[in-house]
Coordinates of C-alpha atoms in Angstrom, one line a residue:
M30 CA -86.2 -59.8 -115.7
E31 CA -86.5 -60.7 -112.1
N32 CA -88.9 -63.5 -112.8
Q33 CA -86.9 -65.1 -115.6
V34 CA -85.5 -68.5 -115.1
L35 CA -81.9 -68.5 -116.5
D36 CA -80.2 -71.5 -117.9
I37 CA -76.7 -72.3 -118.8
K38 CA -77.0 -70.7 -122.2
D39 CA -78.1 -67.5 -120.6
F40 CA -75.2 -67.5 -118.2
I41 CA -72.8 -68.1 -121.1
N42 CA -74.3 -65.2 -123.0
I43 CA -74.0 -62.9 -119.9
I44 CA -70.3 -63.9 -119.5
R45 CA -69.7 -63.1 -123.1
R46 CA -71.3 -59.7 -122.8
R47 CA -69.5 -58.9 -119.5
I48 CA -66.3 -60.7 -120.1
K49 CA -64.2 -57.6 -119.2
Y50 CA -66.0 -57.2 -115.9
L51 CA -65.0 -60.8 -115.1
I52 CA -61.4 -60.9 -116.3
I53 CA -60.2 -57.6 -115.0
P54 CA -61.1 -58.2 -111.2
I55 CA -59.9 -61.8 -111.4
F56 CA -56.6 -60.8 -113.0
A57 CA -56.1 -57.8 -110.6
I58 CA -56.9 -59.7 -107.4
T59 CA -55.0 -62.8 -108.4
L60 CA -52.0 -60.7 -109.2
L61 CA -52.3 -58.9 -105.9
S62 CA -52.6 -62.2 -104.0
I63 CA -49.5 -63.5 -105.8
L64 CA -47.6 -60.4 -104.9
L65 CA -48.7 -60.7 -101.3
A66 CA -47.8 -64.4 -101.1
V67 CA -44.4 -63.7 -102.5
L68 CA -43.6 -60.3 -101.0
L69 CA -44.8 -60.7 -97.4
P70 CA -41.7 -61.3 -95.3
P71 CA -41.4 -64.7 -93.6
V72 CA -41.8 -64.9 -89.9
Y73 CA -39.8 -67.5 -88.0
K74 CA -40.7 -68.8 -84.6
S75 CA -38.0 -70.1 -82.2
S76 CA -39.2 -71.7 -78.9
A77 CA -37.7 -73.1 -75.8
T78 CA -39.3 -75.4 -73.2
I79 CA -38.7 -74.8 -69.5
L80 CA -39.6 -77.5 -67.0
I81 CA -40.9 -76.6 -63.5
E82 CA -39.1 -79.0 -61.1
E83 CA -40.2 -79.6 -57.6
Q84 CA -37.9 -79.0 -54.7
E85 CA -35.5 -81.8 -53.9
I86 CA -36.1 -81.9 -50.1
P87 CA -39.7 -82.9 -49.1
S88 CA -41.9 -80.0 -48.2
E89 CA -42.9 -81.8 -45.0
L90 CA -39.3 -81.3 -43.8
V91 CA -38.5 -77.9 -45.2
K92 CA -41.3 -75.5 -46.3
S93 CA -40.6 -73.0 -49.0
T94 CA -41.3 -69.3 -48.4
V95 CA -42.4 -69.0 -52.1
T96 CA -46.1 -69.9 -51.9
T97 CA -47.4 -68.6 -55.2
F98 CA -48.7 -71.0 -57.9
A99 CA -46.6 -71.7 -61.0
D100 CA -49.0 -70.0 -63.3
Q101 CA -49.0 -66.9 -61.2
R102 CA -45.2 -66.9 -60.8
I103 CA -44.8 -67.3 -64.6
Q104 CA -47.1 -64.3 -65.2
M105 CA -45.2 -62.2 -62.6
I106 CA -41.8 -63.1 -64.2
S107 CA -43.2 -62.3 -67.7
Q108 CA -44.3 -58.9 -66.5
R109 CA -40.9 -58.2 -65.0
I110 CA -39.1 -59.5 -68.2
M111 CA -41.2 -57.5 -70.6
T112 CA -40.4 -54.1 -69.1
R113 CA -39.4 -51.2 -71.3
S114 CA -35.7 -51.3 -70.2
N115 CA -35.3 -55.1 -70.8
L116 CA -37.0 -55.1 -74.2
S117 CA -35.1 -51.9 -75.3
E118 CA -31.8 -53.5 -74.3
I119 CA -32.6 -56.6 -76.4
I120 CA -33.7 -54.5 -79.4
N121 CA -30.5 -52.5 -79.3
K122 CA -28.4 -55.6 -78.7
F123 CA -29.8 -57.5 -81.8
N124 CA -30.8 -54.5 -83.9
L125 CA -34.4 -55.6 -84.1
Y126 CA -37.1 -53.8 -86.1
A127 CA -34.5 -51.6 -87.9
S128 CA -37.0 -50.8 -90.7
D129 CA -39.7 -49.7 -88.2
T130 CA -37.5 -47.1 -86.3
K131 CA -38.2 -44.5 -89.0
S132 CA -41.9 -44.9 -89.2
K133 CA -42.9 -46.0 -85.7
T134 CA -42.4 -44.7 -82.2
Q135 CA -40.5 -46.5 -79.5
E136 CA -43.6 -47.5 -77.7
Q137 CA -45.1 -49.0 -80.9
I138 CA -42.0 -51.0 -81.5
L139 CA -42.0 -52.3 -77.9
E140 CA -45.7 -53.3 -78.2
K141 CA -44.9 -55.1 -81.4
M142 CA -42.1 -57.0 -79.7
R143 CA -44.4 -57.9 -76.7
K144 CA -46.9 -59.3 -79.2
S145 CA -44.1 -61.4 -80.8
I146 CA -43.3 -63.0 -77.4
T147 CA -45.5 -65.9 -76.3
V148 CA -45.5 -67.7 -73.0
E149 CA -47.7 -70.9 -73.1
P150 CA -48.1 -73.0 -70.0
I151 CA -48.0 -76.8 -70.4
S152 CA -50.4 -78.5 -68.0
A153 CA -50.9 -82.1 -67.0
D154 CA -53.4 -84.1 -65.0
V155 CA -52.0 -84.7 -61.5
I156 CA -53.3 -85.8 -58.1
D157 CA -53.5 -83.0 -55.5
P158 CA -51.5 -84.3 -52.5
R159 CA -53.6 -82.1 -50.1
N160 CA -57.0 -83.7 -50.9
G161 CA -56.2 -86.5 -53.3
Q162 CA -58.4 -85.1 -56.0
P163 CA -57.3 -85.0 -59.7
T164 CA -56.5 -81.5 -60.9
K165 CA -54.7 -79.6 -63.6
A166 CA -51.2 -78.5 -62.8
T167 CA -48.6 -76.5 -64.8
I168 CA -45.5 -78.7 -65.1
A169 CA -43.7 -76.6 -67.8
F170 CA -44.1 -73.7 -70.1
M171 CA -42.9 -72.8 -73.6
L172 CA -41.3 -69.5 -74.4
A173 CA -41.3 -68.4 -78.0
F174 CA -40.3 -65.4 -80.1
E175 CA -41.3 -64.6 -83.7
Y176 CA -39.1 -62.6 -86.0
E177 CA -38.3 -62.2 -89.7
S178 CA -34.8 -63.7 -89.3
A179 CA -34.4 -67.3 -88.0
P180 CA -31.0 -66.8 -86.4
I181 CA -32.1 -63.7 -84.6
A182 CA -35.3 -65.4 -83.5
Q183 CA -33.2 -68.1 -81.9
K184 CA -30.8 -65.6 -80.3
V185 CA -33.6 -63.5 -78.8
T186 CA -35.4 -66.7 -77.5
N187 CA -32.2 -67.8 -75.8
E188 CA -31.8 -64.3 -74.3
L189 CA -35.4 -64.3 -73.0
T190 CA -34.9 -67.8 -71.7
T191 CA -31.8 -66.7 -69.7
L192 CA -33.7 -63.7 -68.4
F193 CA -36.6 -66.0 -67.3
L194 CA -34.3 -68.5 -65.5
N195 CA -32.3 -65.7 -63.8
E196 CA -35.4 -63.8 -62.8
N197 CA -36.9 -66.9 -61.3
I198 CA -33.8 -67.5 -59.2
K199 CA -33.6 -63.8 -58.3
N200 CA -37.4 -63.7 -57.4
R201 CA -37.2 -66.8 -55.2
T202 CA -34.0 -65.7 -53.5
E203 CA -35.3 -62.2 -52.8
S204 CA -38.7 -63.6 -51.6
A205 CA -36.9 -66.0 -49.2
E206 CA -34.5 -63.2 -48.1
N207 CA -37.3 -60.7 -47.6
T208 CA -39.3 -63.2 -45.6
S209 CA -36.3 -64.0 -43.4
L210 CA -35.6 -60.3 -42.9
F211 CA -39.2 -59.5 -42.1
L212 CA -39.4 -62.3 -39.5
S213 CA -36.1 -61.3 -38.0
E214 CA -37.3 -57.7 -37.6
E215 CA -40.6 -58.9 -36.2
A216 CA -38.8 -61.2 -33.7
R217 CA -36.5 -58.4 -32.6
R218 CA -39.5 -56.1 -32.1
L219 CA -41.5 -58.7 -30.1
K220 CA -38.4 -59.5 -28.0
E221 CA -38.1 -55.8 -27.1
K222 CA -41.8 -55.7 -26.3
V223 CA -41.4 -58.7 -24.1
Q224 CA -38.5 -57.0 -22.2
Q225 CA -40.6 -53.9 -21.8
I226 CA -43.5 -55.8 -20.4
Q227 CA -41.2 -57.7 -18.1
N228 CA -39.7 -54.5 -16.8
K229 CA -43.1 -53.0 -16.4
L230 CA -44.2 -56.2 -14.6
A231 CA -41.2 -56.1 -12.3
T232 CA -41.8 -52.5 -11.4
F233 CA -45.5 -53.3 -10.8
K234 CA -44.5 -56.2 -8.5
E235 CA -42.1 -54.1 -6.6
N236 CA -44.7 -51.4 -6.0
N237 CA -47.5 -53.8 -5.2
F238 CA -45.7 -56.8 -3.7
N239 CA -48.1 -57.4 -0.8
Q240 CA -51.2 -57.1 -3.1
L241 CA -50.1 -59.7 -5.7
P242 CA -52.5 -62.7 -6.1
E243 CA -50.0 -65.3 -4.9
I244 CA -48.9 -63.1 -2.0
S245 CA -52.6 -62.4 -1.2
R246 CA -53.2 -66.1 -0.7
M247 CA -50.2 -66.3 1.6
N248 CA -51.4 -63.1 3.4
Q249 CA -54.8 -64.8 3.9
Q250 CA -53.1 -67.8 5.5
E251 CA -50.8 -65.6 7.5
L252 CA -53.8 -63.6 8.7
T253 CA -55.5 -66.7 9.9
S254 CA -52.3 -67.8 11.6
L255 CA -52.0 -64.4 13.3
N256 CA -55.6 -64.5 14.5
N257 CA -54.9 -67.9 16.1
E258 CA -51.7 -66.5 17.6
L259 CA -53.6 -63.6 19.0
I260 CA -56.1 -66.0 20.7
S261 CA -53.1 -68.0 22.0
L262 CA -51.6 -64.8 23.5
D263 CA -54.9 -64.0 25.2
S264 CA -54.9 -67.4 26.7
Q265 CA -51.3 -67.0 27.9
E266 CA -52.1 -63.7 29.4
R267 CA -54.9 -65.1 31.4
S268 CA -52.7 -67.8 32.7
L269 CA -50.0 -65.3 33.6
Q270 CA -52.6 -63.1 35.3
E271 CA -53.7 -66.0 37.5
R272 CA -50.1 -66.8 38.3
K273 CA -49.4 -63.2 39.1
F274 CA -52.3 -63.0 41.5
Y275 CA -51.1 -66.2 43.2
L276 CA -47.5 -65.0 43.6
E277 CA -48.7 -61.6 44.9
G278 CA -50.8 -63.4 47.5
Q279 CA -47.9 -65.5 48.5
L280 CA -45.6 -62.5 48.8
A281 CA -48.1 -60.7 50.9
Q282 CA -47.9 -63.5 53.5
I283 CA -44.1 -63.7 53.8
D284 CA -41.8 -61.4 55.7
P285 CA -38.8 -60.6 53.6
N286 CA -36.4 -60.7 56.6
S287 CA -38.1 -63.2 58.9
M288 CA -35.8 -66.0 58.0
A289 CA -32.5 -63.9 57.9
T290 CA -29.6 -65.4 59.9
G291 CA -26.1 -64.3 60.5
A292 CA -22.7 -66.1 60.1
D293 CA -23.1 -67.6 63.5
G294 CA -26.4 -69.1 62.7
L295 CA -28.4 -66.7 64.8
R296 CA -31.5 -64.8 63.5
V297 CA -30.8 -61.3 62.2
L298 CA -33.3 -58.8 63.7
D299 CA -34.8 -56.0 61.6
M300 CA -34.5 -52.4 62.5
K301 CA -37.7 -52.3 64.7
D302 CA -36.7 -55.5 66.6
R303 CA -33.2 -54.3 66.9
L304 CA -34.4 -50.9 68.3
K305 CA -36.6 -52.7 70.8
A306 CA -33.7 -55.0 71.9
L307 CA -31.3 -52.1 72.3
E308 CA -33.9 -50.0 74.2
S309 CA -34.3 -52.9 76.7
Q310 CA -30.6 -53.4 77.0
Y311 CA -29.7 -49.7 77.4
P312 CA -30.9 -49.3 81.1
S313 CA -28.9 -52.3 82.1
A314 CA -25.8 -50.9 80.4
Q315 CA -26.2 -47.6 82.2
A316 CA -26.6 -49.3 85.5
S317 CA -23.4 -51.4 84.9
Y318 CA -21.2 -48.8 83.2
S319 CA -20.7 -45.0 83.4
A320 CA -22.4 -42.7 80.9
T321 CA -19.1 -42.2 79.1
H322 CA -18.3 -45.9 78.7
P323 CA -17.7 -46.8 75.1
D324 CA -20.3 -49.5 75.0
V325 CA -22.9 -47.2 76.5
L326 CA -22.0 -44.5 74.0
K327 CA -22.1 -47.0 71.1
M328 CA -25.5 -48.3 72.2
K329 CA -26.8 -44.8 72.6
R330 CA -25.7 -43.8 69.1
E331 CA -27.2 -46.9 67.6
I332 CA -30.5 -46.3 69.3
E333 CA -30.6 -42.7 68.0
S334 CA -29.7 -43.9 64.6
L335 CA -32.4 -46.5 64.5
R336 CA -35.0 -44.1 65.9
S337 CA -34.0 -41.6 63.2
E338 CA -34.2 -44.2 60.5
I339 CA -37.6 -45.6 61.6
G340 CA -39.1 -42.4 62.7
G341 CA -38.0 -40.4 59.6
G342 CA -40.1 -42.5 57.1
T343 CA -43.8 -42.1 56.5
D344 CA -46.0 -45.0 57.5
L345 CA -48.0 -46.2 54.4
N346 CA -50.9 -47.2 56.6
D347 CA -51.2 -43.6 58.0
L348 CA -51.2 -42.3 54.4
N349 CA -53.8 -44.8 53.4
A350 CA -56.0 -43.9 56.4
E351 CA -55.7 -40.2 55.6
L352 CA -56.5 -40.9 51.9
I353 CA -59.7 -42.8 52.8
S354 CA -60.7 -39.9 55.1
K355 CA -60.2 -37.4 52.3
K356 CA -62.1 -39.4 49.8
S357 CA -65.0 -39.7 52.3
E358 CA -65.0 -35.9 52.7
L359 CA -64.9 -35.4 48.9
A360 CA -67.9 -37.7 48.5
D361 CA -69.8 -35.6 51.1
L362 CA -68.8 -32.3 49.4
K363 CA -69.9 -33.6 45.9
K364 CA -73.3 -34.2 47.4
Q365 CA -73.5 -30.5 48.3
Y366 CA -71.4 -28.8 45.7
S367 CA -70.5 -29.2 42.0
E368 CA -67.1 -30.5 40.8
K369 CA -65.9 -27.0 40.1
H370 CA -66.5 -25.7 43.6
P371 CA -63.2 -24.4 45.3
D372 CA -63.5 -26.8 48.3
V373 CA -64.1 -29.8 46.0
L374 CA -61.1 -28.8 43.8
K375 CA -58.9 -28.2 46.8
L376 CA -59.8 -31.6 48.4
Q377 CA -59.3 -33.3 45.0
K378 CA -55.8 -31.8 44.8
Q379 CA -55.0 -33.1 48.3
I380 CA -56.3 -36.6 47.3
N381 CA -54.0 -36.5 44.2
T382 CA -51.0 -35.4 46.4
L383 CA -51.7 -38.3 48.9
Q384 CA -51.9 -40.8 46.0
Q385 CA -48.6 -39.6 44.7
S386 CA -47.1 -39.9 48.2
M387 CA -48.4 -43.4 48.6
L388 CA -47.0 -44.4 45.2
S389 CA -43.6 -43.0 46.2
T390 CA -43.7 -44.7 49.5
K391 CA -44.7 -48.0 48.0
R392 CA -41.8 -47.6 45.5
S393 CA -39.4 -46.7 48.3
D394 CA -40.6 -49.6 50.5
R395 CA -40.4 -51.9 47.5
N396 CA -36.8 -50.9 46.9
K397 CA -36.0 -51.1 50.5
N398 CA -37.5 -54.5 50.8
D399 CA -35.8 -55.6 47.6
L400 CA -32.5 -54.5 48.9
D401 CA -33.0 -55.7 52.4
A402 CA -35.0 -58.9 51.7
D403 CA -33.0 -61.9 52.7
N404 CA -35.8 -64.5 53.1
P405 CA -35.1 -67.3 50.5
A406 CA -38.8 -68.0 50.0
Y407 CA -39.6 -64.3 49.6
I408 CA -36.7 -63.9 47.1
T409 CA -37.8 -66.9 45.1
L410 CA -41.4 -65.7 44.8
K411 CA -40.2 -62.2 44.0
S412 CA -38.1 -63.5 41.2
Q413 CA -41.0 -65.5 39.9
L414 CA -43.2 -62.4 40.0
Q415 CA -40.6 -60.4 38.2
S416 CA -40.5 -63.2 35.5
V417 CA -44.3 -63.0 35.2
N418 CA -44.1 -59.3 34.8
S419 CA -41.5 -59.6 32.1
E420 CA -43.6 -62.2 30.3
F421 CA -46.5 -59.7 30.6
S422 CA -44.3 -57.1 28.9
S423 CA -43.3 -59.5 26.2
L424 CA -46.9 -60.6 25.6
D425 CA -47.9 -56.9 25.3
Y426 CA -45.1 -56.3 22.8
T427 CA -45.9 -59.4 20.8
R428 CA -49.7 -58.6 20.8
Q429 CA -49.0 -55.2 19.5
Q430 CA -46.8 -56.5 16.7
V431 CA -49.4 -59.1 15.8
K432 CA -52.1 -56.5 15.7
N433 CA -50.0 -54.3 13.5
K434 CA -49.3 -57.2 11.1
I435 CA -53.1 -58.0 11.1
Q436 CA -53.9 -54.4 10.3
A437 CA -51.3 -54.3 7.5
L438 CA -52.5 -57.6 6.0
R439 CA -56.1 -56.5 6.1
E440 CA -55.2 -53.3 4.3
S441 CA -53.3 -55.3 1.6
L442 CA -56.2 -57.7 1.2
R443 CA -58.6 -54.8 0.7
Q444 CA -56.4 -53.4 -2.1
A445 CA -55.6 -56.8 -3.7
P446 CA -58.7 -57.0 -6.0
L447 CA -57.7 -53.7 -7.7
V448 CA -54.1 -54.7 -8.1
E449 CA -55.1 -58.2 -9.3
K450 CA -56.9 -56.9 -12.3
D451 CA -53.9 -54.8 -13.5
Y452 CA -51.6 -57.7 -12.7
S453 CA -53.7 -60.2 -14.7
D454 CA -53.7 -57.8 -17.6
L455 CA -49.9 -57.5 -17.6
I456 CA -49.5 -61.3 -17.2
Q457 CA -51.9 -62.0 -20.1
E458 CA -50.2 -59.4 -22.3
L459 CA -46.8 -61.0 -21.4
D460 CA -48.1 -64.5 -22.2
N461 CA -49.6 -63.4 -25.5
T462 CA -46.4 -61.6 -26.5
N463 CA -44.2 -64.5 -25.5
L464 CA -46.5 -66.9 -27.5
R465 CA -46.3 -64.6 -30.5
Y466 CA -42.5 -64.3 -30.1
R467 CA -42.1 -68.1 -30.0
E468 CA -44.2 -68.5 -33.1
V469 CA -42.3 -65.8 -35.0
S470 CA -39.0 -67.2 -33.8
A471 CA -39.9 -70.7 -35.1
R472 CA -41.0 -69.2 -38.4
E473 CA -37.8 -67.2 -38.6
M474 CA -35.8 -70.4 -38.3
E475 CA -37.9 -72.0 -41.0
A476 CA -37.4 -68.9 -43.2
Q477 CA -33.7 -69.1 -42.7
I478 CA -33.7 -72.8 -43.7
S479 CA -35.9 -72.0 -46.7
Q480 CA -33.5 -69.2 -47.7
Q481 CA -30.6 -71.6 -47.6
L482 CA -32.7 -74.0 -49.7
E483 CA -33.1 -71.3 -52.3
V484 CA -29.4 -70.3 -52.2
E485 CA -28.3 -73.9 -52.7
R486 CA -30.8 -74.3 -55.6
K487 CA -32.6 -77.1 -53.8
G488 CA -36.1 -75.6 -54.0
E489 CA -38.5 -75.5 -56.9
R490 CA -36.7 -74.3 -60.0
F491 CA -36.9 -73.7 -63.7
S492 CA -34.9 -76.1 -65.9
L493 CA -34.3 -75.7 -69.6
I494 CA -35.1 -79.1 -71.1
D495 CA -35.5 -78.0 -74.8
P496 CA -33.3 -75.0 -75.7
A497 CA -34.2 -72.7 -78.6
M498 CA -33.2 -73.9 -82.0
E499 CA -32.9 -72.0 -85.3
P500 CA -36.2 -72.6 -87.1
E501 CA -36.0 -74.1 -90.6
K502 CA -39.4 -73.1 -91.9
P503 CA -41.3 -69.9 -91.3
V504 CA -44.6 -70.1 -89.4
S505 CA -46.1 -67.3 -91.4
P506 CA -47.4 -66.2 -93.8
N507 CA -49.1 -69.2 -95.3
R508 CA -48.5 -68.4 -98.9
L509 CA -50.5 -71.2 -100.4
A510 CA -53.5 -70.2 -98.3
I511 CA -53.0 -66.6 -99.5
L512 CA -52.9 -67.7 -103.1
L513 CA -55.9 -70.0 -102.7
L514 CA -58.0 -67.4 -100.9
G515 CA -56.9 -64.8 -103.4
V516 CA -58.1 -66.9 -106.4
I517 CA -61.4 -67.7 -104.6
F518 CA -61.8 -64.0 -103.7
A519 CA -60.9 -62.9 -107.3
G520 CA -63.6 -65.2 -108.8
A521 CA -66.2 -64.0 -106.3
V522 CA -65.4 -60.4 -107.0
G523 CA -65.5 -61.0 -110.8
A524 CA -68.8 -62.7 -110.6
G525 CA -70.1 -59.9 -108.4
C526 CA -69.0 -57.3 -110.9
V527 CA -70.7 -59.2 -113.8
A528 CA -73.9 -59.5 -111.8
L529 CA -73.9 -55.9 -110.8
A530 CA -73.3 -54.7 -114.4
E531 CA -76.1 -57.0 -115.6
M532 CA -78.5 -55.6 -113.0
L533 CA -77.7 -52.0 -113.9
D534 CA -78.1 -52.6 -117.7
S535 CA -81.7 -52.1 -118.9
A536 CA -81.2 -53.4 -122.4
I537 CA -83.1 -56.5 -123.7
Y538 CA -80.9 -59.3 -125.0
S539 CA -83.1 -62.4 -125.3
E540 CA -86.6 -63.6 -126.2
K541 CA -87.2 -64.5 -122.5
A542 CA -86.8 -60.8 -121.6
V543 CA -89.4 -59.8 -124.2
M544 CA -91.8 -62.5 -123.1
A545 CA -91.3 -61.4 -119.5
I546 CA -92.2 -57.8 -120.4
L547 CA -95.0 -58.4 -122.9
G548 CA -96.4 -61.6 -121.6
Q549 CA -96.2 -63.2 -125.1
A550 CA -93.4 -64.7 -127.0
P551 CA -92.1 -62.8 -130.1
L552 CA -92.9 -64.1 -133.6
A553 CA -89.3 -64.0 -134.6
S554 CA -85.9 -62.6 -133.5
I555 CA -83.5 -60.8 -135.8
P556 CA -79.9 -60.7 -134.6
Y557 CA -78.0 -57.5 -134.5
L558 CA -76.2 -56.8 -137.7
E559 CA -73.1 -54.7 -137.3
S560 CA -72.0 -52.4 -140.0
Q561 CA -68.5 -52.4 -141.3
D562 CA -67.7 -49.2 -139.4
E563 CA -69.0 -50.7 -136.1
S564 CA -67.0 -53.8 -136.7
N565 CA -63.9 -51.8 -137.3
Q566 CA -64.5 -49.7 -134.2
H567 CA -65.0 -52.8 -132.1
R568 CA -61.8 -54.4 -133.3
S569 CA -59.9 -51.1 -132.7
R570 CA -61.2 -50.9 -129.1
Q571 CA -60.1 -54.5 -128.5
R572 CA -56.6 -53.9 -129.9
L573 CA -56.3 -50.7 -127.9
F574 CA -57.4 -52.4 -124.8
L575 CA -55.0 -55.3 -125.4
F576 CA -52.1 -52.9 -126.1
G577 CA -52.9 -50.8 -123.0
F578 CA -53.1 -53.9 -120.9
L579 CA -49.8 -55.1 -122.2
A580 CA -48.2 -51.7 -121.7
A581 CA -49.5 -51.5 -118.2
L582 CA -48.2 -55.0 -117.5
I583 CA -44.8 -54.2 -118.8
L584 CA -44.6 -51.0 -116.8
A585 CA -45.7 -52.9 -113.7
I586 CA -43.1 -55.5 -114.2
V587 CA -40.3 -53.0 -114.8
G588 CA -41.4 -51.0 -111.8
F589 CA -41.6 -54.1 -109.6
N590 CA -38.1 -55.1 -110.7
Y591 CA -36.5 -51.8 -109.8
L592 CA -38.7 -50.7 -106.9
V593 CA -39.8 -53.8 -105.1
M594 CA -37.7 -56.9 -105.9
P595 CA -35.6 -58.2 -108.8
L596 CA -37.5 -60.5 -111.1
D597 CA -35.1 -63.4 -110.8
I598 CA -35.5 -63.4 -107.0
F599 CA -39.3 -63.1 -107.4
W600 CA -39.3 -66.0 -109.8
Y601 CA -37.3 -68.1 -107.4
K602 CA -39.6 -67.3 -104.5
L603 CA -42.6 -68.1 -106.7
L604 CA -41.2 -71.4 -107.7
R605 CA -40.3 -72.2 -104.1
L606 CA -43.8 -71.2 -103.1
L607 CA -45.3 -73.5 -105.7
G608 CA -43.0 -76.3 -104.7
V609 CA -41.3 -76.5 -108.0
N610 CA -37.8 -75.7 -106.7

């Protein structure tokens, strides 16, 4: 049988034998496809087109704070729109999927609605302004919703469109506002940090003023100037010392009273000369007058007073001679004894006492000379010497002040490198923070302008250019395609059933089968002769099958009419499907 070559006659015979295996599947599947094509509910699709418009003000003048791409923003808005709360509100508002609430969970209904919503971007070929290269850009997108009712599909699409437009405005406004708030907070924080660093820097300057870099340079210059001033003071001191020696030499050669004269123009004698003159006049006065004469008594008292005044003082030359003698004796004793010997200590004490006496005598003589000096040249030189001594004192004080300043400046310069490092770190931190603050402040101002741009709807926005309309024809199901595919599938299933029944049957029905088995053709073929009983039984089975089929068909039609759809409506839909009505 496998090696037989079948012709058309053989196929016709097979179909005749297996006619019920062909007709039953074809009838059943065709009927099922008709029922599916007629009974499947129509699905209407309502769509709206939303255009993505660029901002009205050029981006070179005002930059937007919303930097996401259109595709990304559309996807973000879609995720926000298709949340459980939004979809549940729409379902309850329009009473969607009422038939599914009894058999499906809320999550399944929401998932079904999500699958019914489509967001399809519309792209176009544009030139990228950044690099001038052609690229694809999303200029619009289409929002659609599929449902069994055309009016409801339109209403839901309009609702979704409104949500998209409002969410885009809300998203852009919130983004601009959040950016502005963030930059404002960042600017405030940086400003506080700048103030903290400035306060810290001010305290640091106050504590280390003399060690600051700019002060250190001034200190270095001042140190050089003070050193030069110190050299100048030394030079002045040498000049004053020479002048002092000169004046002292001049003073030593001048008698303080040698040039004193009275009111009558006569020379005024000093005490020694006056004493000598009175002593020479006293004998003459005694010879001329009595001892009790007033002039003699006056002269006598004056002589005694002068003697007392001159004789009561200690001669400086005598003290000096005695001091030289004592020093000579001390030198001889030190050759024989140590410095701690009693005689040496005693003599040293006497020398110290003589020196103190000479110092007091000099001071007393100097005061006496100062009071009694009446020689103009002496007085002039004395005044010049006192001026020189005053200048010496001033120079000493000035030199000490300069040295103190030099010491303080050197100490500051030694500490300057350590202070300079911390000072540079503070300055650098302050500069960096100020730079960051200026950048953030500029961005804050741009963000505020961008926020105003979004508030006034001047930025990039979604515009509804094609609102949702009520669909006139359903988009699914494709009933003609279901019928066509059903008929094709029914024929294929019927042919498959016939082939399967023929393959499972081992009976021989033709001469070709005998020849294939025996290898030789039969001499003759005798057709099967049915008896009258077999013929009657065959006809009875055919009638029974026909009546059963008709009864099943009638029951199916009645059940369809009462359980599924009235027959008149079904007939109307079928005619509409076929395009007759």
